[in-house]
């Protein structure tokens, strides 16, 4: 065969040339640019327009950001410094520098006792000792001045770490509590801490006697135990009833025994324990909560509480029992059909009319409940989408193996349906988290509300962008984490790869 | 009895081993089922003895799947009675659960749980329904996975297996519940020819061990060599039933003849 070929072709190369380096313009960056940015006339044009747009945006923002002034006591000073430096434009980051603690914590009080006795002990002694400055009824000008001087002296960073150790600790422990839920490679024993965390957080944030949260936790466990024991002895229904009665007796006032003064048991237990061993932190009312901390508290509680509720609603909506289905559908449609802000107003104003007079139902708690209900209606629909996407064969396989409804849901259906719904669920969570800023309209001091408060001072009157950018960044960090986490989780749960 | 005799197993199939006892496994009396106004199953009467291997065939839409799905209550029947292993199938959830744990089912599309490994697929029901300790359930699972010849896949996910392997896992998953009756709904019709053989092999092995089997299939070779009764259904009725030899060579009913001539390509 090669013979005939050799005859018919006049010239054929019999040794190969070594490969030569590609000509310049065919390598690396230049080639990449040509292939990706200028592959055709229209592409090239778009590239040039885009570059121009990016340049004009950056050239407006970057100098302003980077030339920003960090050290100034007021907006006026900022402007003076800017003019002095001969800058045409400059951000006044000094407001963040001075007020970031306020944006983070609102008017949540610092632990002044701790600050003073650690960092200011000499001056404390000179002022006449701890009692003279911090003792009962010492809400005097002298005390306020002392604290202000002390804080100005030791600086924001120290105040952040030591003055706000309670919310910081709550946040740090939140990370510990959430980690084993988010990452299954961590030891499963940590989940016990996750269960206990709500009580720890309430104690750290609101303070008061430690026996309050402890007896609530013990009371819940006791009610569950009572229910379990009765259920084991005489059936699930009686067990549930016994559990409910136990909850009533421990936390509320069961009507038949309203006047013997024994119920609810909880305050008695707390009182006795506290008298025996008074351990506690300074009590801080919800009114003092504010800033980004408020967003985290409302957001986290809403996220944690709304997911189970949303799942239950989604399952209820699919139920074959008409009453349950009807209740769930109505709930979802009503909650979802009305703007969140209306529900928040309902929480702050109307709920008081419906509650028995004299009940003091914490506003923050009401807001958390409303946000939770609102998000759960959305989640229910997201989860329902996941449930609907599961092939019928999965239900049938579970049935044919003899799994009952709850086991089939828990082991087969929900793990898959939730996995499908992850993007939608996280989407709802991110929305919920950002919606917490709406509480500003019912008088809670969310970060945006605080920017108003800061602007209301003489020093920072007229400053907008810097504050909003800072608050926006704070939210962005959290939302970005959630979004990244959801992508990680989706990748991890992907089992259909070959 | 010529072309359809493609060998379905390497070794000789020993029918003498497949004993049928007098004990009744399933008894269906005058069973009727409607989808809305559509009468899917009409007056079904069927008695299955322990150890019987029954093949159900018939044209598409004739109600074969519906019939065997009624036996483990995946579908509800409206009239007549079904007694499985002495338990009357009724609305009582307890009875349904009891029957389902006695009856294994294999589906056309495998229906493995994609979020669980092969081993977890096999141990889930024994652990959660039969309350068997995890360790023991895993041993049982490995025993049956070995039996269907894929123990090495135990830690993979269903999505990583071929169709034939998945169907064998599905069979093993059912067997892990130690059922006394197995239902198969076209277990091979979603598979390529080579894979069909590996699944049929597994089913033959089961038959040889005396499992009571109801099998909807169009694998006539399987019916011939393994079944001891073939049932032909059309329009929701059992039209004809007989032992495989006479069923194939000497069908009585016109519709059976037509169906057989179509399916055997004559
Ligand atoms: N859920 C349902 N609702 C209404 N009609 C149904 C339903 N399921 C099945 N049918 C009808 O019942 C009849 C019997 O269905 P079935 O699935 O039992 O047939 P089949 O014999 O298994 O057919 P194939 O060989 O195609 O699987 C068909 O006509 C089908 O259209
Ligand atoms: Mg079918």
Tab-separated table of N, CA and C in Angstrom, chain A residues 392-404 407 410-413 415-416 419 495-498, chain B residues 69 72 74 97 100 103 105 107 111-115 124-125 128-129 131 157 159-162 173 177:
chain	number	residue	atom	x	y	z
A	392	UNK	N	-43.247	9.428	42.146
A	392	UNK	CA	-44.205	8.680	42.941
A	392	UNK	C	-43.601	7.356	43.401
A	393	UNK	N	-42.680	6.824	42.601
A	393	UNK	CA	-42.056	5.556	42.933
A	393	UNK	C	-41.375	5.549	44.293
A	394	UNK	N	-40.875	6.700	44.710
A	394	UNK	CA	-40.216	6.771	46.015
A	394	UNK	C	-41.211	6.522	47.142
A	395	UNK	N	-42.391	7.121	47.027
A	395	UNK	CA	-43.427	6.885	48.034
A	395	UNK	C	-43.825	5.409	48.017
A	396	UNK	N	-43.975	4.866	46.790
A	396	UNK	CA	-44.428	3.482	46.680
A	396	UNK	C	-43.404	2.515	47.248
A	397	UNK	N	-42.118	2.789	46.957
A	397	UNK	CA	-41.079	1.910	47.490
A	397	UNK	C	-41.108	1.944	49.009
A	398	UNK	N	-41.251	3.155	49.575
A	398	UNK	CA	-41.292	3.274	51.032
A	398	UNK	C	-42.494	2.515	51.580
A	399	UNK	N	-43.646	2.692	50.944
A	399	UNK	CA	-44.852	1.987	51.394
A	399	UNK	C	-44.656	0.480	51.327
A	400	UNK	N	-44.117	0.020	50.199
A	400	UNK	CA	-44.063	-1.427	50.011
A	400	UNK	C	-43.069	-2.073	50.969
A	401	UNK	N	-42.156	-1.264	51.528
A	401	UNK	CA	-41.233	-1.825	52.518
A	401	UNK	C	-41.844	-1.803	53.908
A	402	UNK	N	-43.048	-1.242	54.026
A	402	UNK	CA	-43.726	-1.246	55.313
A	402	UNK	C	-43.424	-0.055	56.196
A	403	UNK	N	-42.785	0.980	55.638
A	403	UNK	CA	-42.531	2.184	56.445
A	403	UNK	C	-43.854	2.934	56.624
A	404	UNK	N	-44.135	3.391	57.854
A	404	UNK	CA	-45.370	4.145	58.026
A	404	UNK	C	-45.160	5.589	57.558
A	407	UNK	N	-42.299	7.678	59.198
A	407	UNK	CA	-40.959	7.169	58.887
A	407	UNK	C	-40.639	7.396	57.419
A	410	UNK	N	-39.754	11.039	57.068
A	410	UNK	CA	-38.507	11.428	57.695
A	410	UNK	C	-37.294	10.812	56.996
A	411	UNK	N	-37.416	9.563	56.580
A	411	UNK	CA	-36.235	8.860	56.081
A	411	UNK	C	-36.096	8.925	54.569
A	412	UNK	N	-37.202	8.993	53.878
A	412	UNK	CA	-37.143	8.903	52.416
A	412	UNK	C	-37.532	10.230	51.757
A	413	UNK	N	-38.705	10.716	52.106
A	413	UNK	CA	-39.260	11.826	51.326
A	413	UNK	C	-38.593	13.157	51.674
A	415	UNK	N	-35.725	14.033	53.250
A	415	UNK	CA	-34.321	14.265	52.882
A	415	UNK	C	-34.159	14.628	51.410
A	416	UNK	N	-34.939	13.966	50.554
A	416	UNK	CA	-34.812	14.265	49.125
A	416	UNK	C	-35.514	15.564	48.755
A	419	UNK	N	-33.533	18.495	49.938
A	419	UNK	CA	-32.343	18.679	49.123
A	419	UNK	C	-32.697	19.420	47.838
A	495	UNK	N	-25.601	12.935	45.115
A	495	UNK	CA	-25.188	11.534	45.141
A	495	UNK	C	-25.382	10.859	43.800
A	496	UNK	N	-25.916	11.602	42.816
A	496	UNK	CA	-26.199	10.907	41.555
A	496	UNK	C	-25.062	11.042	40.544
A	497	UNK	N	-23.893	11.487	41.040
A	497	UNK	CA	-22.762	11.564	40.119
A	497	UNK	C	-22.192	10.179	39.882
A	498	UNK	N	-21.758	9.949	38.710
A	498	UNK	CA	-21.206	8.625	38.424
A	498	UNK	C	-19.783	8.549	38.891
B	69	UNK	N	-50.466	-4.701	42.486
B	69	UNK	CA	-50.341	-3.600	43.453
B	69	UNK	C	-51.473	-3.619	44.475
B	72	UNK	N	-50.413	-5.728	47.796
B	72	UNK	CA	-49.773	-5.122	48.973
B	72	UNK	C	-50.331	-3.723	49.252
B	74	UNK	N	-50.871	-1.097	47.628
B	74	UNK	CA	-50.440	0.154	47.008
B	74	UNK	C	-51.637	0.773	46.288
B	97	UNK	N	-49.862	-2.805	57.259
B	97	UNK	CA	-48.441	-2.842	57.607
B	97	UNK	C	-47.950	-4.270	57.728
B	100	UNK	N	-47.596	-5.698	54.257
B	100	UNK	CA	-46.473	-5.114	53.523
B	100	UNK	C	-45.136	-5.642	54.011
B	103	UNK	N	-44.687	-9.036	52.293
B	103	UNK	CA	-44.689	-9.083	50.838
B	103	UNK	C	-43.647	-8.117	50.289
B	105	UNK	N	-41.707	-6.159	47.089
B	105	UNK	CA	-42.128	-5.755	45.755
B	105	UNK	C	-40.955	-5.180	44.989
B	107	UNK	N	-40.013	-3.095	41.430
B	107	UNK	CA	-40.691	-2.240	40.461
B	107	UNK	C	-39.946	-2.197	39.132
B	111	UNK	N	-36.864	2.101	41.743
B	111	UNK	CA	-37.264	2.906	42.896
B	111	UNK	C	-36.321	2.752	44.082
B	112	UNK	N	-35.038	2.706	43.805
B	112	UNK	CA	-34.084	2.741	44.918
B	112	UNK	C	-34.088	4.153	45.496
B	113	UNK	N	-33.619	4.295	46.742
B	113	UNK	CA	-33.572	5.618	47.362
B	113	UNK	C	-32.241	6.279	46.986
B	114	UNK	N	-32.269	7.296	46.137
B	114	UNK	CA	-31.024	7.816	45.571
B	114	UNK	C	-30.129	8.522	46.595
B	115	UNK	N	-30.704	8.925	47.733
B	115	UNK	CA	-29.883	9.666	48.703
B	115	UNK	C	-29.195	8.734	49.690
B	124	UNK	N	-32.375	0.016	55.689
B	124	UNK	CA	-33.327	0.994	56.216
B	124	UNK	C	-34.584	0.349	56.793
B	125	UNK	N	-35.265	-0.441	55.970
B	125	UNK	CA	-36.524	-1.018	56.447
B	125	UNK	C	-36.311	-2.028	57.574
B	128	UNK	N	-35.771	0.158	60.693
B	128	UNK	CA	-36.850	1.032	61.165
B	128	UNK	C	-38.187	0.321	61.276
B	129	UNK	N	-38.395	-0.741	60.496
B	129	UNK	CA	-39.686	-1.434	60.570
B	129	UNK	C	-39.564	-2.680	61.448
B	131	UNK	N	-37.028	-3.281	63.433
B	131	UNK	CA	-36.283	-2.946	64.653
B	131	UNK	C	-35.095	-3.878	64.890
B	157	UNK	N	-23.642	4.789	45.607
B	157	UNK	CA	-25.019	5.274	45.554
B	157	UNK	C	-25.711	4.678	44.333
B	159	UNK	N	-27.239	5.909	41.914
B	159	UNK	CA	-26.936	6.593	40.659
B	159	UNK	C	-25.636	6.148	40.021
B	160	UNK	N	-24.801	5.457	40.778
B	160	UNK	CA	-23.507	5.045	40.244
B	160	UNK	C	-23.544	3.623	39.681
B	161	UNK	N	-24.722	2.993	39.700
B	161	UNK	CA	-24.823	1.601	39.253
B	161	UNK	C	-25.553	1.507	37.912
B	162	UNK	N	-25.315	0.407	37.216
B	162	UNK	CA	-26.044	0.172	35.963
B	162	UNK	C	-27.468	-0.260	36.294
B	173	UNK	N	-32.901	-5.555	48.412
B	173	UNK	CA	-33.543	-4.702	49.412
B	173	UNK	C	-34.845	-5.330	49.905
B	177	UNK	N	-36.017	-7.805	54.050
B	177	UNK	CA	-37.158	-7.829	54.979
B	177	UNK	C	-37.653	-9.251	55.200
